[in-house]
mmCIF file of C-alpha atoms in Angstrom:
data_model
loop_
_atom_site.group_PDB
_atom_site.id
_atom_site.type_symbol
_atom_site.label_atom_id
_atom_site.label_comp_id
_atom_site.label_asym_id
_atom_site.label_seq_id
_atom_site.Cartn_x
_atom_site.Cartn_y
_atom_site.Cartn_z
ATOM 1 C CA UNK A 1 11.880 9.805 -32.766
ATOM 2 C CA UNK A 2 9.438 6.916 -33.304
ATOM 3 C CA UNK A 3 6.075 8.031 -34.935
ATOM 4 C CA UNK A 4 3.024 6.134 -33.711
ATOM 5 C CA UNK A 5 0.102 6.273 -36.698
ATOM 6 C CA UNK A 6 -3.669 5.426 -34.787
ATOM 7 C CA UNK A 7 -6.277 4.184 -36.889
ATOM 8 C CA UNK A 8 -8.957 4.918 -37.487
ATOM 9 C CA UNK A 9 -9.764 8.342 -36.154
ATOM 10 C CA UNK A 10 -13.490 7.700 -35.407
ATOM 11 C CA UNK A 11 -15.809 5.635 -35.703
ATOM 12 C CA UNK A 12 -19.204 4.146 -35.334
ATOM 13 C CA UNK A 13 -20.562 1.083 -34.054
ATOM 14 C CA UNK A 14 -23.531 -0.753 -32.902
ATOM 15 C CA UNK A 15 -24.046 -2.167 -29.356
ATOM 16 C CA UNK A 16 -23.142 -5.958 -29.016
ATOM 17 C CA UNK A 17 -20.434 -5.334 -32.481
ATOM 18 C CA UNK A 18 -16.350 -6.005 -31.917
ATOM 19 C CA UNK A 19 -14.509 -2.814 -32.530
ATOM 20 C CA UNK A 20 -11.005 -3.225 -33.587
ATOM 21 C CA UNK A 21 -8.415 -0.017 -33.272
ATOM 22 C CA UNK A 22 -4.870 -0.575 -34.276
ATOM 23 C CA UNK A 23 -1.798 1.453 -33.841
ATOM 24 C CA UNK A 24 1.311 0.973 -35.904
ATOM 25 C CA UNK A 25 5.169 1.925 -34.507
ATOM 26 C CA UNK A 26 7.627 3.607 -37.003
ATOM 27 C CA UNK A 27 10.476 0.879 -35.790
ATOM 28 C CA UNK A 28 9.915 -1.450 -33.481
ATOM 29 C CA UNK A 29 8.762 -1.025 -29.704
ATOM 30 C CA UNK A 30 8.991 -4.543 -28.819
ATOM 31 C CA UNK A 31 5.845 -4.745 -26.495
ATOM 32 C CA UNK A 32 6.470 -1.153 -24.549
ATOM 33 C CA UNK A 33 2.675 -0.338 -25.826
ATOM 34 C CA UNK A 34 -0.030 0.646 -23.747
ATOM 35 C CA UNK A 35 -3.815 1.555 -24.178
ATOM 36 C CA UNK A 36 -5.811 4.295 -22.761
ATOM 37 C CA UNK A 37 -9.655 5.447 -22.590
ATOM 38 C CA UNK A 38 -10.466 8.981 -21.687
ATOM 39 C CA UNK A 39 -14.353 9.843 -21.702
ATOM 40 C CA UNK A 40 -15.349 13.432 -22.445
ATOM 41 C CA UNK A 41 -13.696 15.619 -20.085
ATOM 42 C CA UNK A 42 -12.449 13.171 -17.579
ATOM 43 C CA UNK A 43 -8.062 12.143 -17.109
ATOM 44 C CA UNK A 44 -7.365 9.130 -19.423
ATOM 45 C CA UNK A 45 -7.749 5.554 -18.072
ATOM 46 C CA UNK A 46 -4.797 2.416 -18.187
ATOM 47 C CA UNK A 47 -6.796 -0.050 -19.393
ATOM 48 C CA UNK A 48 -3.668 -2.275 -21.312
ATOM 49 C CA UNK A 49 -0.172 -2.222 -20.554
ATOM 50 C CA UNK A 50 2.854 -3.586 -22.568
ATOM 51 C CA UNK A 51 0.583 -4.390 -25.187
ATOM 52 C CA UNK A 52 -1.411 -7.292 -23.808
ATOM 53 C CA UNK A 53 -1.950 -7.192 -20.271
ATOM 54 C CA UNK A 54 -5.133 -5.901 -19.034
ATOM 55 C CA UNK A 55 -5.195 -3.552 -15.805
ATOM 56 C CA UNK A 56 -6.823 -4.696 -12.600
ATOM 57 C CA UNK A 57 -10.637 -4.002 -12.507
ATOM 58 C CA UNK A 58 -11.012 -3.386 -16.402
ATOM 59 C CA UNK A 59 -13.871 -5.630 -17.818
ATOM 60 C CA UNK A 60 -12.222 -8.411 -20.110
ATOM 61 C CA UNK A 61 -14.270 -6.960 -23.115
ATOM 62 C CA UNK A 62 -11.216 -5.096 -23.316
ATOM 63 C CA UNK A 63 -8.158 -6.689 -25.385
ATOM 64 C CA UNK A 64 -4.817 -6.011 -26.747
ATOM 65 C CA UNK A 65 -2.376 -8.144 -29.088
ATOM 66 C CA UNK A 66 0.981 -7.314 -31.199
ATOM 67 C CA UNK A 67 4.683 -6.427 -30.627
ATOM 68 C CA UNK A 68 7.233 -4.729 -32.841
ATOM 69 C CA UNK A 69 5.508 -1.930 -34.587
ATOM 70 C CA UNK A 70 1.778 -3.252 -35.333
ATOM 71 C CA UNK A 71 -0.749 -3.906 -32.150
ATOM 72 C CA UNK A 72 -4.311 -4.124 -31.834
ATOM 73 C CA UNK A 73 -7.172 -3.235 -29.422
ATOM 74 C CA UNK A 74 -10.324 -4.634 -29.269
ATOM 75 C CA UNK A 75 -13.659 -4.159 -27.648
ATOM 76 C CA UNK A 76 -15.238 -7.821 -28.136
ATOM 77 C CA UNK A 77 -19.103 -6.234 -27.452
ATOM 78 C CA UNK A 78 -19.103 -2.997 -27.594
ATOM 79 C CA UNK A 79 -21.115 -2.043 -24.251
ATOM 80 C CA UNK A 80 -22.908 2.119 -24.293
ATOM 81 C CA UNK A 81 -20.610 2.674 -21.664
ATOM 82 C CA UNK A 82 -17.205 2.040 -23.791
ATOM 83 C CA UNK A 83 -17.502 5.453 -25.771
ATOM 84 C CA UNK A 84 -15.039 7.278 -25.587
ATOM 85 C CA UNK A 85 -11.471 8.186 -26.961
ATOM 86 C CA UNK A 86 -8.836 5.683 -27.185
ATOM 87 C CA UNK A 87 -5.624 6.290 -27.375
ATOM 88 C CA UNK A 88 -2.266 3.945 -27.944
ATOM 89 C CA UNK A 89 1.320 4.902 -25.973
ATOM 90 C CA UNK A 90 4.554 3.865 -26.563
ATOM 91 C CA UNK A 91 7.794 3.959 -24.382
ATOM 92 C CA UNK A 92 11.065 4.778 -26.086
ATOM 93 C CA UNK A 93 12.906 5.726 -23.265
ATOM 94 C CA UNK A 94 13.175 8.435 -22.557
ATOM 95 C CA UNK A 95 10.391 9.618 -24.159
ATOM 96 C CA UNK A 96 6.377 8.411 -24.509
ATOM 97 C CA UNK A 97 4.450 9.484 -27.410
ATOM 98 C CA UNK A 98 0.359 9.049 -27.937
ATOM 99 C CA UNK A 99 -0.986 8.268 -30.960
ATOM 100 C CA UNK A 100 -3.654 10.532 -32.419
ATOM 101 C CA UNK A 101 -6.589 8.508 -30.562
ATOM 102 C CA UNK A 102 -9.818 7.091 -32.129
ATOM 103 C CA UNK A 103 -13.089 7.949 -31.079
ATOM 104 C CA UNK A 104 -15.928 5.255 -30.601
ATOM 105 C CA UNK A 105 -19.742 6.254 -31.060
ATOM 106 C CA UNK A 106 -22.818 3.878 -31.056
ATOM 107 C CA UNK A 107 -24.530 4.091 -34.410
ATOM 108 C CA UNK B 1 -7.968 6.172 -1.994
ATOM 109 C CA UNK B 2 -5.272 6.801 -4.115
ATOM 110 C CA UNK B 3 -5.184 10.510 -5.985
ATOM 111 C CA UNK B 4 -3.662 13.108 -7.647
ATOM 112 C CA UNK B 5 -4.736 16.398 -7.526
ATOM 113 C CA UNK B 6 -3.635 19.069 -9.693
ATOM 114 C CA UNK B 7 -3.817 23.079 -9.176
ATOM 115 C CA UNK B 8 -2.120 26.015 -10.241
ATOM 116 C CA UNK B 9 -4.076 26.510 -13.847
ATOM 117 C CA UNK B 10 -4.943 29.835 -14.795
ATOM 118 C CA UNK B 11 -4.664 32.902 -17.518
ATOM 119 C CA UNK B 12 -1.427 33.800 -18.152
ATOM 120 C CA UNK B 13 -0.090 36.132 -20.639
ATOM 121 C CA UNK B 14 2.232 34.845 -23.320
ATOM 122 C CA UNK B 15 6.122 34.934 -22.053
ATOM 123 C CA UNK B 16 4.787 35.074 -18.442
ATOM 124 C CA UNK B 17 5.059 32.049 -16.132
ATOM 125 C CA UNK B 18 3.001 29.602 -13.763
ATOM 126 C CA UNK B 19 3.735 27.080 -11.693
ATOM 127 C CA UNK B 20 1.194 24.081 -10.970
ATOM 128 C CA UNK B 21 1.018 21.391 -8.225
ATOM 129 C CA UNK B 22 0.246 17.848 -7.985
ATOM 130 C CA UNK B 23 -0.843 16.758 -4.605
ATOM 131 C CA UNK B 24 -0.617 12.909 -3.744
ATOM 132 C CA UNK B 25 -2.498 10.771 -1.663
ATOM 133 C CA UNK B 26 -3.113 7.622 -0.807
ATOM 134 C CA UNK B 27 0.182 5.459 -1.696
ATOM 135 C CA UNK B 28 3.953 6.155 -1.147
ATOM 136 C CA UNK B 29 4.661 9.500 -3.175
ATOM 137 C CA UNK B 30 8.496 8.831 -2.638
ATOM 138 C CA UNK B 31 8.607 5.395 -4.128
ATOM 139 C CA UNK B 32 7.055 6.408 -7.746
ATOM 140 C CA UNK B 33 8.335 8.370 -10.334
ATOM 141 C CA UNK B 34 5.863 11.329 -11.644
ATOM 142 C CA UNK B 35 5.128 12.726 -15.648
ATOM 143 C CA UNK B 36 3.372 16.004 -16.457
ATOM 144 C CA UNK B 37 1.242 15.177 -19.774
ATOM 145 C CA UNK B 38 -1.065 17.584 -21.267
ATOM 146 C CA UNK B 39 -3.914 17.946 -24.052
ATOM 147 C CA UNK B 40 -4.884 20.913 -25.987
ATOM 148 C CA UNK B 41 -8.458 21.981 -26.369
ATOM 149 C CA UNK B 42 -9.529 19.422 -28.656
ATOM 150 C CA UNK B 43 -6.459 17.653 -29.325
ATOM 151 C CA UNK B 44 -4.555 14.578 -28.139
ATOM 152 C CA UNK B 45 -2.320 13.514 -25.637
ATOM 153 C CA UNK B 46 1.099 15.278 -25.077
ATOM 154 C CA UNK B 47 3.818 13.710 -22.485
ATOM 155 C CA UNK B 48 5.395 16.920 -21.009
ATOM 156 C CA UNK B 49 8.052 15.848 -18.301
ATOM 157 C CA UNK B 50 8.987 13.128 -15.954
ATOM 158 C CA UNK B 51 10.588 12.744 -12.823
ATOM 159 C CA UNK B 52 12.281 9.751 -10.874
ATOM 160 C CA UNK B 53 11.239 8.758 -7.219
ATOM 161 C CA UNK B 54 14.563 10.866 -5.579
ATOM 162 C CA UNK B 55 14.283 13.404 -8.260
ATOM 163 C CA UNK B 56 17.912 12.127 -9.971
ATOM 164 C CA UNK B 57 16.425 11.827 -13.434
ATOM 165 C CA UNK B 58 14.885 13.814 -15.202
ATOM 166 C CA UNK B 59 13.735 14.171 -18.757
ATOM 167 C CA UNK B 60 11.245 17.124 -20.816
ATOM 168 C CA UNK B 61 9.719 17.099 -24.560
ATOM 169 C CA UNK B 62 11.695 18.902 -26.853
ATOM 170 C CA UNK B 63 8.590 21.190 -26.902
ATOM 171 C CA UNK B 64 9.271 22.765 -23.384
ATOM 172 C CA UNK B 65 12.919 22.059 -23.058
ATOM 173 C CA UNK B 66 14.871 24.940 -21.475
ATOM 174 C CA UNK B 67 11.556 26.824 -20.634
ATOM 175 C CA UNK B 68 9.499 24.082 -17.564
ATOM 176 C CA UNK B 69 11.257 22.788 -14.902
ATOM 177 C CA UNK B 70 9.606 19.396 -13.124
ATOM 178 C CA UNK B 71 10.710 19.212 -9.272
ATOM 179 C CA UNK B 72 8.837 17.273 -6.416
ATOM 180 C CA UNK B 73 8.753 17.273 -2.463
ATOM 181 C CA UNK B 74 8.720 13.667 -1.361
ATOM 182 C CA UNK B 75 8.413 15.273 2.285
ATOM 183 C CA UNK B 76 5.026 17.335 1.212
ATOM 184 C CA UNK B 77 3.774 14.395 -1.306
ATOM 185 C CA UNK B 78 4.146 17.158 -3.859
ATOM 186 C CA UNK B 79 4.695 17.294 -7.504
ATOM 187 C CA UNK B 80 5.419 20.411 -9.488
ATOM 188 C CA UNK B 81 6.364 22.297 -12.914
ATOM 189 C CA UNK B 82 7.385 25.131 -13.168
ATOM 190 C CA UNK B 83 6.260 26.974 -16.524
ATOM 191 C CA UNK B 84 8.377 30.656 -17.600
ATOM 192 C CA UNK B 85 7.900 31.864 -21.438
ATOM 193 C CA UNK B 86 4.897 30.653 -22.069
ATOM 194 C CA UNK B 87 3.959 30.547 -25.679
ATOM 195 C CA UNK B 88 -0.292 30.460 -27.299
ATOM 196 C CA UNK B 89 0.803 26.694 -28.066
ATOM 197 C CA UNK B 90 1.073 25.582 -24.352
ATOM 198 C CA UNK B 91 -2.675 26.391 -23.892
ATOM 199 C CA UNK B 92 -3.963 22.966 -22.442
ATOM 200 C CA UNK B 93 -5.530 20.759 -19.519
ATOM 201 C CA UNK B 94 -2.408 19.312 -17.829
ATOM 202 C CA UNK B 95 -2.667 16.369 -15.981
ATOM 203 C CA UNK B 96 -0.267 14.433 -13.505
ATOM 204 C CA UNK B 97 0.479 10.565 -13.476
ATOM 205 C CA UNK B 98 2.268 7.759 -11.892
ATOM 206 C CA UNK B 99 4.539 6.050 -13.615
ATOM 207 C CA UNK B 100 3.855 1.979 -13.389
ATOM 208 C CA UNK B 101 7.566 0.927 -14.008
ATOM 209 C CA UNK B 102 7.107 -0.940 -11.340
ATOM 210 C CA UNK B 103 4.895 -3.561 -12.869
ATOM 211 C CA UNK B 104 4.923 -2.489 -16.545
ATOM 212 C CA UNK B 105 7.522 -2.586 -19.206
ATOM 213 C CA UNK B 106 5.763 0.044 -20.988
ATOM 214 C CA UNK B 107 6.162 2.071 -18.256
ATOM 215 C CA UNK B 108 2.454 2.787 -18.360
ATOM 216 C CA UNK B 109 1.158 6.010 -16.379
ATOM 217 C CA UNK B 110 -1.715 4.112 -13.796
ATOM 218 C CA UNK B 111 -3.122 6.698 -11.885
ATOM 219 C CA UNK B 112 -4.090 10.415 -13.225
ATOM 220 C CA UNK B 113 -4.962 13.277 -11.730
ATOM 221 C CA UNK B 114 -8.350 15.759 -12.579
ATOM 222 C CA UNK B 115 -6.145 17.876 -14.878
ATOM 223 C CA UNK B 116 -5.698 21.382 -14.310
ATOM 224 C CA UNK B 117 -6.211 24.128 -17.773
ATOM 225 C CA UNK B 118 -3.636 26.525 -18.521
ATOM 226 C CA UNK B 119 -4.450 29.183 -20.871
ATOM 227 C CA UNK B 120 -1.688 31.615 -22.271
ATOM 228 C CA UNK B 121 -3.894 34.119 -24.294
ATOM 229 C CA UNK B 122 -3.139 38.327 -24.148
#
């Protein structure tokens, strides 16, 4: 089974500051890597699929880059609005995994 | 407006059973394929189950192999799973979602339901 490792757990940032989260394959996933937001108590949110393509009506703030086994997602000005829990999702058909998810706090 | 609404949660008693529902609305149920994914109190994301569009295809987590069954009625826009031995570990807000094979390579999951929370506690 292919292990997804999510870094970093947490952390926290001020408004206006880029906020990197990456998430790192244990073989490679070509670009089957997606990115998800869930706020406290609300269903998760697509905000980038295979990697680099960001969903219709998510604000371009929102970024993804990578293939194989290391991607990246950024938030290029972090807005009060963006926290939340993030998590990464790869395809290996036929089976998804998460990774453990990062949470993002203003400082 | 397209939606998914779960139902069916509840207290169950460990090695009992419970079956929850996904209703649909708002697109063509029958064209999409359907997962189960769920999140423990506190915890991440789990994928639980998927299902294709006709239902010929079907695949579970190792972790409820042999005990959930996923099914769907394209005719009622329904999705279900069907939950027997239930174990402390399957306590957890489970949430349907559409698969986006159709435009994704990832096959991303694009639209979620409101999640519905099992608990299996004596």
């Amino acid at each position: 089974d292919i292990q997804m490792t999510q870094s970093p757990s947490s952390l926290s940032a001020s408004v206006g500051d880029r906020v990197t989260i990456t998430c790192q394959a244990s073989q490679d996933i070509s670009n089957y890597l997606n990115w998800y937001q869930q706020k406290p108590g609300k269903a998760p949110k697509l905000l980038i699929y295979d990697a680099s393509n960001l969903e219709t009506g998510v604000p371009s703030r929102f970024s993804g880059s990578g293939s194989g086994t290391d991607f990246t997602f950024t938030i290029s000005s972090l807005q009060p609005e963006d926290i939340a829990t993030y998590y990464c999702q790869q395809y290996d058909n036929p089976t998804w995994t998460f990774g453990q998810g990062t949470k993002v706090e203003i400082k | 407006e397209v939606q998914l609404v779960e139902s069916g949660g509840g207290l169950v008693q460990p090695g009992g059973s419970l079956r929850l529902s996904c209703a649909a609305s708002g697109f063509t149920f029958s064209s999409y394929s359907m997962n189960w994914v769920r999140q423990a109190p506190g915890k991440g994301l789990e994928w639980v189950s998927y299902i294709s569009s006709s239902s010929s295809t079907i695949y579970y987590a190792d972790s409820v192999k042999g005990r959930f069954t996923i099914s769907r009625d394209n005719a009622k826009n329904s999705l279900y799973l069907q939950m027997n031995s239930l174990r402390d570990e399957d306590t957890a807000v489970y949430y349907c979602a559409r698969d986006a094979s159709y435009y994704t390579r990832g096959n991303a999951f694009d639209i979620w339901g409101q999640g519905t929370m099992v608990t299996v506690s004596s």
